XYZ file of N, CA and C in Angstrom:
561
model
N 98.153 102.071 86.099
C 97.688 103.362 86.587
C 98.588 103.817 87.746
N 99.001 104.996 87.697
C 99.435 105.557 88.370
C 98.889 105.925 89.988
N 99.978 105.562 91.083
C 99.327 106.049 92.117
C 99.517 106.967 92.938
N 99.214 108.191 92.786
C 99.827 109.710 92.775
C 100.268 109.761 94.280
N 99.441 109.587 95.477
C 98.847 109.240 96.747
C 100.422 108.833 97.455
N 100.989 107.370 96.102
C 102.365 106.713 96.942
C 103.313 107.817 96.869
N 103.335 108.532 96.171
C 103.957 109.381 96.177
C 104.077 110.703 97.174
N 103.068 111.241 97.742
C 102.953 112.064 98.597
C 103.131 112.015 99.631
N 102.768 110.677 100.033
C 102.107 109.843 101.740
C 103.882 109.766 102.252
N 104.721 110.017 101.584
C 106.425 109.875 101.732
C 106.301 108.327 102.952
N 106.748 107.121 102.215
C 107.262 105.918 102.777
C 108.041 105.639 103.793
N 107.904 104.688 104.595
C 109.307 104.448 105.159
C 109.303 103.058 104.763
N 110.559 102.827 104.121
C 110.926 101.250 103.592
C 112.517 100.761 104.707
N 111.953 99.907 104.935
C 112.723 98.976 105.696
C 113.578 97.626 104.766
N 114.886 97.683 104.633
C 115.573 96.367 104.117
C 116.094 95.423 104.959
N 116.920 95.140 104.838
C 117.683 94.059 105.287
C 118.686 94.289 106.682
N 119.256 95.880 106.260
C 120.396 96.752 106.971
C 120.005 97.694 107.369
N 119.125 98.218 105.879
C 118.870 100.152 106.433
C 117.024 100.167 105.924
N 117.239 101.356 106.023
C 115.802 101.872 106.106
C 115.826 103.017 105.696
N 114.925 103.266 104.337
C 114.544 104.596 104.135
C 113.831 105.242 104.749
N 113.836 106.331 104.640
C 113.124 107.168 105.511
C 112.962 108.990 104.756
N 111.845 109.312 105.114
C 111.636 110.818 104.264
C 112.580 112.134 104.429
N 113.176 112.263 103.895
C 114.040 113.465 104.507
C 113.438 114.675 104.993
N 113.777 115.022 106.072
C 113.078 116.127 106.925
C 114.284 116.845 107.830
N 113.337 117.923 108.551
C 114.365 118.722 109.467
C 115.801 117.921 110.511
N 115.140 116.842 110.883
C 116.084 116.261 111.360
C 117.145 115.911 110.550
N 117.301 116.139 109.219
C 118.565 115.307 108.443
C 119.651 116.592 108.087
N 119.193 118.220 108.579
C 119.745 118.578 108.205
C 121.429 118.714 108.247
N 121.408 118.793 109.320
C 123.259 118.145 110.103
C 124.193 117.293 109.204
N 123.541 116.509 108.930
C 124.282 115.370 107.963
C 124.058 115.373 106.687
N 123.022 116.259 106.244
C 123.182 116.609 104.665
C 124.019 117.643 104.343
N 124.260 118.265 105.367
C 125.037 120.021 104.720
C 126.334 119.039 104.986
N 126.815 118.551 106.229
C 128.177 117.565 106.456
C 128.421 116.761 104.994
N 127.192 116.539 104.559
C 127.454 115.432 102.999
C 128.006 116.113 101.999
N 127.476 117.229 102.288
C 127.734 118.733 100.777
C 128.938 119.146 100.930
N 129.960 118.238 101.981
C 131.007 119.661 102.481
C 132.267 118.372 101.905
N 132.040 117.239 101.424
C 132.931 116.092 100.843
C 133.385 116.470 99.486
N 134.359 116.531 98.765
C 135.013 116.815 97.736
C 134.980 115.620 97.454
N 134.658 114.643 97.510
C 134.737 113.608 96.104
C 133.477 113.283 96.373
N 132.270 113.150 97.178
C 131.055 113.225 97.031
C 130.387 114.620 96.165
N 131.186 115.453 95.922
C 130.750 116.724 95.747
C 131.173 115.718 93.558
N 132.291 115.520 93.536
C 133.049 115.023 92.234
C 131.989 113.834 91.572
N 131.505 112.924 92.472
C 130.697 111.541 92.233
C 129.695 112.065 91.603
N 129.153 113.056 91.538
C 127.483 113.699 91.479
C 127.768 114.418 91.015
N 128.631 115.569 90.620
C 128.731 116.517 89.300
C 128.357 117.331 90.403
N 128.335 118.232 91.274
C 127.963 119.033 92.078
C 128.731 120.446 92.488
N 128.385 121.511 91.422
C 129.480 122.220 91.147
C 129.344 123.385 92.190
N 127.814 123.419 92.605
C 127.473 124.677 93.637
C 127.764 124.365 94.992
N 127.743 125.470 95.802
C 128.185 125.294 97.065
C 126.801 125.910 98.285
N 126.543 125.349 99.174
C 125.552 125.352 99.571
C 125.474 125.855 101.074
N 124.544 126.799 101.195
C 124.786 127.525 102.606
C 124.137 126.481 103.527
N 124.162 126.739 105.149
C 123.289 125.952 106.157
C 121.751 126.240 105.682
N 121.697 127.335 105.582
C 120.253 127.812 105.919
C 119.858 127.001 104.349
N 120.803 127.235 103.205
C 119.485 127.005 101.720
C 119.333 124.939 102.255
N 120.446 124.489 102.894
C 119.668 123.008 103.399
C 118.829 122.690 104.392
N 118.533 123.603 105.239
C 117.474 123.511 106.392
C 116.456 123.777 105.473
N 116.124 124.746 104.623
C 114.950 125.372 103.736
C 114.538 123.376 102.968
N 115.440 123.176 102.364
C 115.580 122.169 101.621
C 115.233 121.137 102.384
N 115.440 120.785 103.424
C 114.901 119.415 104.276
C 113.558 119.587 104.786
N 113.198 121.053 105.102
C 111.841 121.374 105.746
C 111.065 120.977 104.537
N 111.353 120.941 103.222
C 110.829 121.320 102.484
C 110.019 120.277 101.848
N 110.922 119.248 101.581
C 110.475 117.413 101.296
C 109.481 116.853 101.543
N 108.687 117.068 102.611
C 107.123 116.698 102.881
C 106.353 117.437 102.198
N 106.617 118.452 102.023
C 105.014 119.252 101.008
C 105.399 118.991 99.502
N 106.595 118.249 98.955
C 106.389 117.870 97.878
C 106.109 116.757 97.273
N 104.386 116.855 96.923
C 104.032 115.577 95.926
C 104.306 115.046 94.843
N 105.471 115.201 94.063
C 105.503 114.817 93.070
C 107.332 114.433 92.627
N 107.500 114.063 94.165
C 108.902 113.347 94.387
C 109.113 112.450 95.420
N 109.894 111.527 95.542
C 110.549 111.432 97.053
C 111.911 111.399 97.145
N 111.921 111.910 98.317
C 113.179 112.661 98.841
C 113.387 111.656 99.999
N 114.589 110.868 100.552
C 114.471 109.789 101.115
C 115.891 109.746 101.755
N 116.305 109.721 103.283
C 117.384 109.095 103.526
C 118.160 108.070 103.801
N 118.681 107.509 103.762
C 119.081 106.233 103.916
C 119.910 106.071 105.486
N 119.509 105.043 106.242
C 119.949 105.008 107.787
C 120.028 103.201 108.004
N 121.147 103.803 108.329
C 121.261 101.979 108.843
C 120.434 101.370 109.949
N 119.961 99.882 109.785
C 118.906 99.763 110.946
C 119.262 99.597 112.380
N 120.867 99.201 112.342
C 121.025 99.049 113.681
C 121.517 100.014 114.779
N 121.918 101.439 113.775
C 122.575 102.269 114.607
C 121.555 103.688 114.326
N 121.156 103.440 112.713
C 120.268 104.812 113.018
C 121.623 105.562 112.279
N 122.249 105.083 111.700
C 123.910 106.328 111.052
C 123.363 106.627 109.774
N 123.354 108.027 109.206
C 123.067 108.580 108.021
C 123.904 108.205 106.839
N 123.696 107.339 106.062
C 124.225 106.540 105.320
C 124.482 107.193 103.900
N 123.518 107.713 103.376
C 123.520 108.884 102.394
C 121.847 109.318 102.139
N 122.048 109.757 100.835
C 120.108 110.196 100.208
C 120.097 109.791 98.978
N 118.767 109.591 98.969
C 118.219 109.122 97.387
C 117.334 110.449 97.327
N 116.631 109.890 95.841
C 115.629 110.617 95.259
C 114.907 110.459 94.090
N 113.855 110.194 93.934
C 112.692 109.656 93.101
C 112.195 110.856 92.472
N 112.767 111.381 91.293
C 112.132 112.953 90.864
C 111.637 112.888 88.940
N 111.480 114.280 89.119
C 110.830 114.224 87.780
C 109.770 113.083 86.788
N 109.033 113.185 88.435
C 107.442 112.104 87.784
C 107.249 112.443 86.499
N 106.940 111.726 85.387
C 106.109 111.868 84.186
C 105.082 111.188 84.362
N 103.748 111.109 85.189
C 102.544 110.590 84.692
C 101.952 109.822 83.903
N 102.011 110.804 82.775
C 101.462 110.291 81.723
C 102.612 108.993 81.355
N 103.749 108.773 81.608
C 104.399 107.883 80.426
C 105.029 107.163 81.446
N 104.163 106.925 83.222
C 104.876 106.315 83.723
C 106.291 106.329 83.983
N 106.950 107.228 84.183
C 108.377 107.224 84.067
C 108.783 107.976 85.350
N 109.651 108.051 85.658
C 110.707 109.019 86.734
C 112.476 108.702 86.691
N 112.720 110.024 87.167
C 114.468 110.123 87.384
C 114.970 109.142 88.790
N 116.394 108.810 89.278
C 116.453 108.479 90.232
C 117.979 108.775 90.463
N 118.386 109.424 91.529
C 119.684 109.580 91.965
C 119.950 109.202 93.107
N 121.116 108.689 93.601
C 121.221 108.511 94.798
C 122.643 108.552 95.493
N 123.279 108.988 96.881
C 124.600 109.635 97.005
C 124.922 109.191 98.165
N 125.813 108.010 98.357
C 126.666 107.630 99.761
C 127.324 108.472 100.074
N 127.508 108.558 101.548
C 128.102 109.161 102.439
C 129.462 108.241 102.432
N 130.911 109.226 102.353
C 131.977 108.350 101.919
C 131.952 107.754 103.591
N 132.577 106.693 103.290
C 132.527 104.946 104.551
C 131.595 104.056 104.316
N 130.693 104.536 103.452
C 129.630 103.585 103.467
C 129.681 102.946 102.227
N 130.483 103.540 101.175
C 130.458 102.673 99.743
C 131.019 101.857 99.898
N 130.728 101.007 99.136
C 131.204 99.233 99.010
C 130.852 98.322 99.824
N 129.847 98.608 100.095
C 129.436 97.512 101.173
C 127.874 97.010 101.140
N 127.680 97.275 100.051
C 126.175 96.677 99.325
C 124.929 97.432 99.706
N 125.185 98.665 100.276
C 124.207 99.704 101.562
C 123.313 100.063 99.807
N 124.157 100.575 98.698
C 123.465 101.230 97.327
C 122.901 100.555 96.665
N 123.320 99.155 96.597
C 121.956 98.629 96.242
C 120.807 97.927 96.304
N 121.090 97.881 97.605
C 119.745 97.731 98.819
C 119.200 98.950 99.095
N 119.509 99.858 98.966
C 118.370 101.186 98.668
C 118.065 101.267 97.451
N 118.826 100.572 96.400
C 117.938 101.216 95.441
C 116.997 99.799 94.867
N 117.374 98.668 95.318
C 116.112 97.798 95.072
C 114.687 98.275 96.366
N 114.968 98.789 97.029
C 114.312 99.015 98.252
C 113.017 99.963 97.273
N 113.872 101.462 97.116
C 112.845 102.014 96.571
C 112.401 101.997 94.752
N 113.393 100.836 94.657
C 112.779 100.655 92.991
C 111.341 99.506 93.012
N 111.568 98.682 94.145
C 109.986 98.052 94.047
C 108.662 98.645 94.351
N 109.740 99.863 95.307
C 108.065 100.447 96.014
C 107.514 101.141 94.873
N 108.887 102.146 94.002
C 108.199 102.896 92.480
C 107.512 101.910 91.523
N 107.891 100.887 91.571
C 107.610 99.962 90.521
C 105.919 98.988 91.015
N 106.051 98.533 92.535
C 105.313 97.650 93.001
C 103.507 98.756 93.408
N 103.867 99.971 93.729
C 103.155 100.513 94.492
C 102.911 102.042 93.928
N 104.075 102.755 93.594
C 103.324 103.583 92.552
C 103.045 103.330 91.011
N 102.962 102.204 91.193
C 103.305 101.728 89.601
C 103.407 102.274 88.205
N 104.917 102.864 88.698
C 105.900 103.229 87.274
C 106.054 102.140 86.326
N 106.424 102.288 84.976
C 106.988 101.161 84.255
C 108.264 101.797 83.906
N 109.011 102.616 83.769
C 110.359 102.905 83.693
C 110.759 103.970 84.806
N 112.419 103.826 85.293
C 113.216 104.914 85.845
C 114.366 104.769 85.072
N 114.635 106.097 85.113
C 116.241 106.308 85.062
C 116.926 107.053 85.386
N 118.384 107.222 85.058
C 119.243 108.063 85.903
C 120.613 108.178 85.141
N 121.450 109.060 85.426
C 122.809 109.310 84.836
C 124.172 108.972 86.239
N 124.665 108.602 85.145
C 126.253 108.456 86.071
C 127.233 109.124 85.326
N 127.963 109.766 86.008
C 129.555 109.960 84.970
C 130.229 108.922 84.429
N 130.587 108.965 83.359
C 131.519 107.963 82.765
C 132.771 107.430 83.951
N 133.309 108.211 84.617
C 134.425 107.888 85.646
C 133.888 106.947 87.090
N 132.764 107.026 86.944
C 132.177 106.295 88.891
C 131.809 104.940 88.309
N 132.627 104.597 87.922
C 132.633 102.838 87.551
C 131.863 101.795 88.429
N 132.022 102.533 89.806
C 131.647 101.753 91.036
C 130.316 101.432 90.953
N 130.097 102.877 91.047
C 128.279 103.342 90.957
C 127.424 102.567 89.740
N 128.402 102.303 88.219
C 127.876 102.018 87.558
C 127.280 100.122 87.690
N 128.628 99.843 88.017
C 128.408 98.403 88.298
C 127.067 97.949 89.787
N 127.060 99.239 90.422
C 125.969 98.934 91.331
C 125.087 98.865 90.963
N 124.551 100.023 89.477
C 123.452 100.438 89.319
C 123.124 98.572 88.375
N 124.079 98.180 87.604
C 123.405 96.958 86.633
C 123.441 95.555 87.764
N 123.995 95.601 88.787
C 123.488 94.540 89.849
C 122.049 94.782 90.285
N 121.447 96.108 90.154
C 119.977 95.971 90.223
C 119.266 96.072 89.006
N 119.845 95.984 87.900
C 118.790 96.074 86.873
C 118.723 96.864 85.990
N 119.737 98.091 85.953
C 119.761 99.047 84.734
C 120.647 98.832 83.550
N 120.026 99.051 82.916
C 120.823 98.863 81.494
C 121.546 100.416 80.961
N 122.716 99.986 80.148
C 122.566 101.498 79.649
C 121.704 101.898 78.355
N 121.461 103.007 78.729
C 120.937 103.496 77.358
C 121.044 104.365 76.223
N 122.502 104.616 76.922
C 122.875 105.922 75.624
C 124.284 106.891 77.004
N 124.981 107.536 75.963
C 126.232 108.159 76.215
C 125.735 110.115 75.794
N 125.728 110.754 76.970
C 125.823 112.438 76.331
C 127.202 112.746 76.223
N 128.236 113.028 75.681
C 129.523 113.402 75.445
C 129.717 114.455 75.891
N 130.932 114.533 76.844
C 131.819 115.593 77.462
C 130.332 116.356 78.226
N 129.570 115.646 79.105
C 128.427 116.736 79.640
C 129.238 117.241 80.629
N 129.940 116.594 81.650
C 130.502 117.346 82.795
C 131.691 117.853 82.279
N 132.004 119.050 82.907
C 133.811 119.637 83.236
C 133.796 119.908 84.860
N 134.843 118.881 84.865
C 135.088 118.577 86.339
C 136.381 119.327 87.000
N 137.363 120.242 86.962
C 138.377 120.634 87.193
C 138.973 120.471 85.996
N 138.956 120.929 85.195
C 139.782 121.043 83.702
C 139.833 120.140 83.139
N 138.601 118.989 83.395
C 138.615 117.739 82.194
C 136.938 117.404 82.463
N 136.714 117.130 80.373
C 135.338 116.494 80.540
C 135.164 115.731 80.875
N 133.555 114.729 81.038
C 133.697 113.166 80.961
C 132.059 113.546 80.445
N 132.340 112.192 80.292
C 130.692 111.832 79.247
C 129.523 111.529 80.453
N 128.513 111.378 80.427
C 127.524 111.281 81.379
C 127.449 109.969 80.694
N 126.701 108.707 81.608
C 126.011 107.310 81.099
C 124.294 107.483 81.191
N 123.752 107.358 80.805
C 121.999 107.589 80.821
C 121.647 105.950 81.009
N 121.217 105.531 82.050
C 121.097 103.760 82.179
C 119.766 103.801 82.243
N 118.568 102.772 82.352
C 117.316 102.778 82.812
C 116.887 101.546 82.635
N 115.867 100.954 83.492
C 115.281 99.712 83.957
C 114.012 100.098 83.777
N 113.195 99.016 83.198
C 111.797 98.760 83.100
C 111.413 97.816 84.898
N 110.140 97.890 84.871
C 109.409 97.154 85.729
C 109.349 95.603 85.183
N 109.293 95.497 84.323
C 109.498 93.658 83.962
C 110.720 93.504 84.197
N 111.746 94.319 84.165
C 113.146 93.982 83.989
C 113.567 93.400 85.686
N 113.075 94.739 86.019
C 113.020 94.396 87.734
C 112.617 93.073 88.199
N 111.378 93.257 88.241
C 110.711 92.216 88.354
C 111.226 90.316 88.274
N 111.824 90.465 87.030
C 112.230 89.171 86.669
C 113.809 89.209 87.470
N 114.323 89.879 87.795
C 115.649 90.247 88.438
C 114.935 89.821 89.950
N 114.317 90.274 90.859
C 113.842 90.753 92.050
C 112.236 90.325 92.430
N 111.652 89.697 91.587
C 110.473 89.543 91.934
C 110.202 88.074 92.665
């Protein structure tokens, strides 16, 4: 059964290094700074360009929505904006949700991605109790991909040529992890 409640009450999860935390007014500084990276903009398929004000709207905005979380990632010892996740497109009924998540370039490679995403894959899994997530990668972020199966995702299928990135396609990867899968990985 679903627990609608974990979802709203927006978490703060604490790991090892960093700590999630709900995205709010305070993050706006360092999210529009995140939007303004050309190969963070490339990693994520992110073709629009984004004013100050539509990300202040957007950070104010994250607490009145129940039926996501919106989450930043901060290291524990300095408090440095590390990047954001996001827990979206609840399905209810079938137990399921999306999950994306986007380092701030300096911070990749250094194990920060998938300690956030075991962080908030137990809380979806342990506490709102989902039985599946998933998520897409581009065929090209190799990095990302190998992060995502050190916590547990499998792939599950190829969409062909979904992105055009500057005058070349690439295929999207569709990966996804069950809660037993986790579990026996992480439990």
């Amino acid at each position: 059964m679903i627990n609608a409640e974990a979802i709203a009450n927006k978490p703060t999860l604490t790991g090892e290094r960093i700590r999630l935390v709900p995205l709010g007014p305070r993050h706006v500084d360092a999210t529009f700074e995140a939007l303004q990276d050309p190969e963070g903009l490339r990693l994520t398929g992110t073709h629009q360009t984004f004013t100050y004000e539509q990300i202040e709207r957007w950070c104010a905005s994250r607490e009145e929505q129940p039926d996501r979380l919106d989450m930043v990632i901060e290291l524990n010892d300095t408090g440095a904006y590390a990047g954001e996740l996001s827990v979206n497109e609840f399905d209810l009924d079938n137990e399921s949700a999306g999950f994306r998540i986007a380092l701030v370039s300096g911070f990749q490679g250094q194990g920060i991605g998938p300690e956030a995403t075991r962080l908030i894959l137990g809380y979806v899994f342990d506490v709102v109790g989902l039985h599946r997530v998933q998520l897409e990668v581009f065929s090209f972020n190799e990095r990302a991909r190998r992060s995502y199966e050190k916590c547990g995702f499998v792939v599950e299928g190829r969409l062909r040529d979904a992105l055009f990135w500057h005058g070349e396609r690439h295929d999207t990867i569709v990966m996804g992890i069950l809660r037993s899968e986790f579990s026996s990985l992480h439990g």
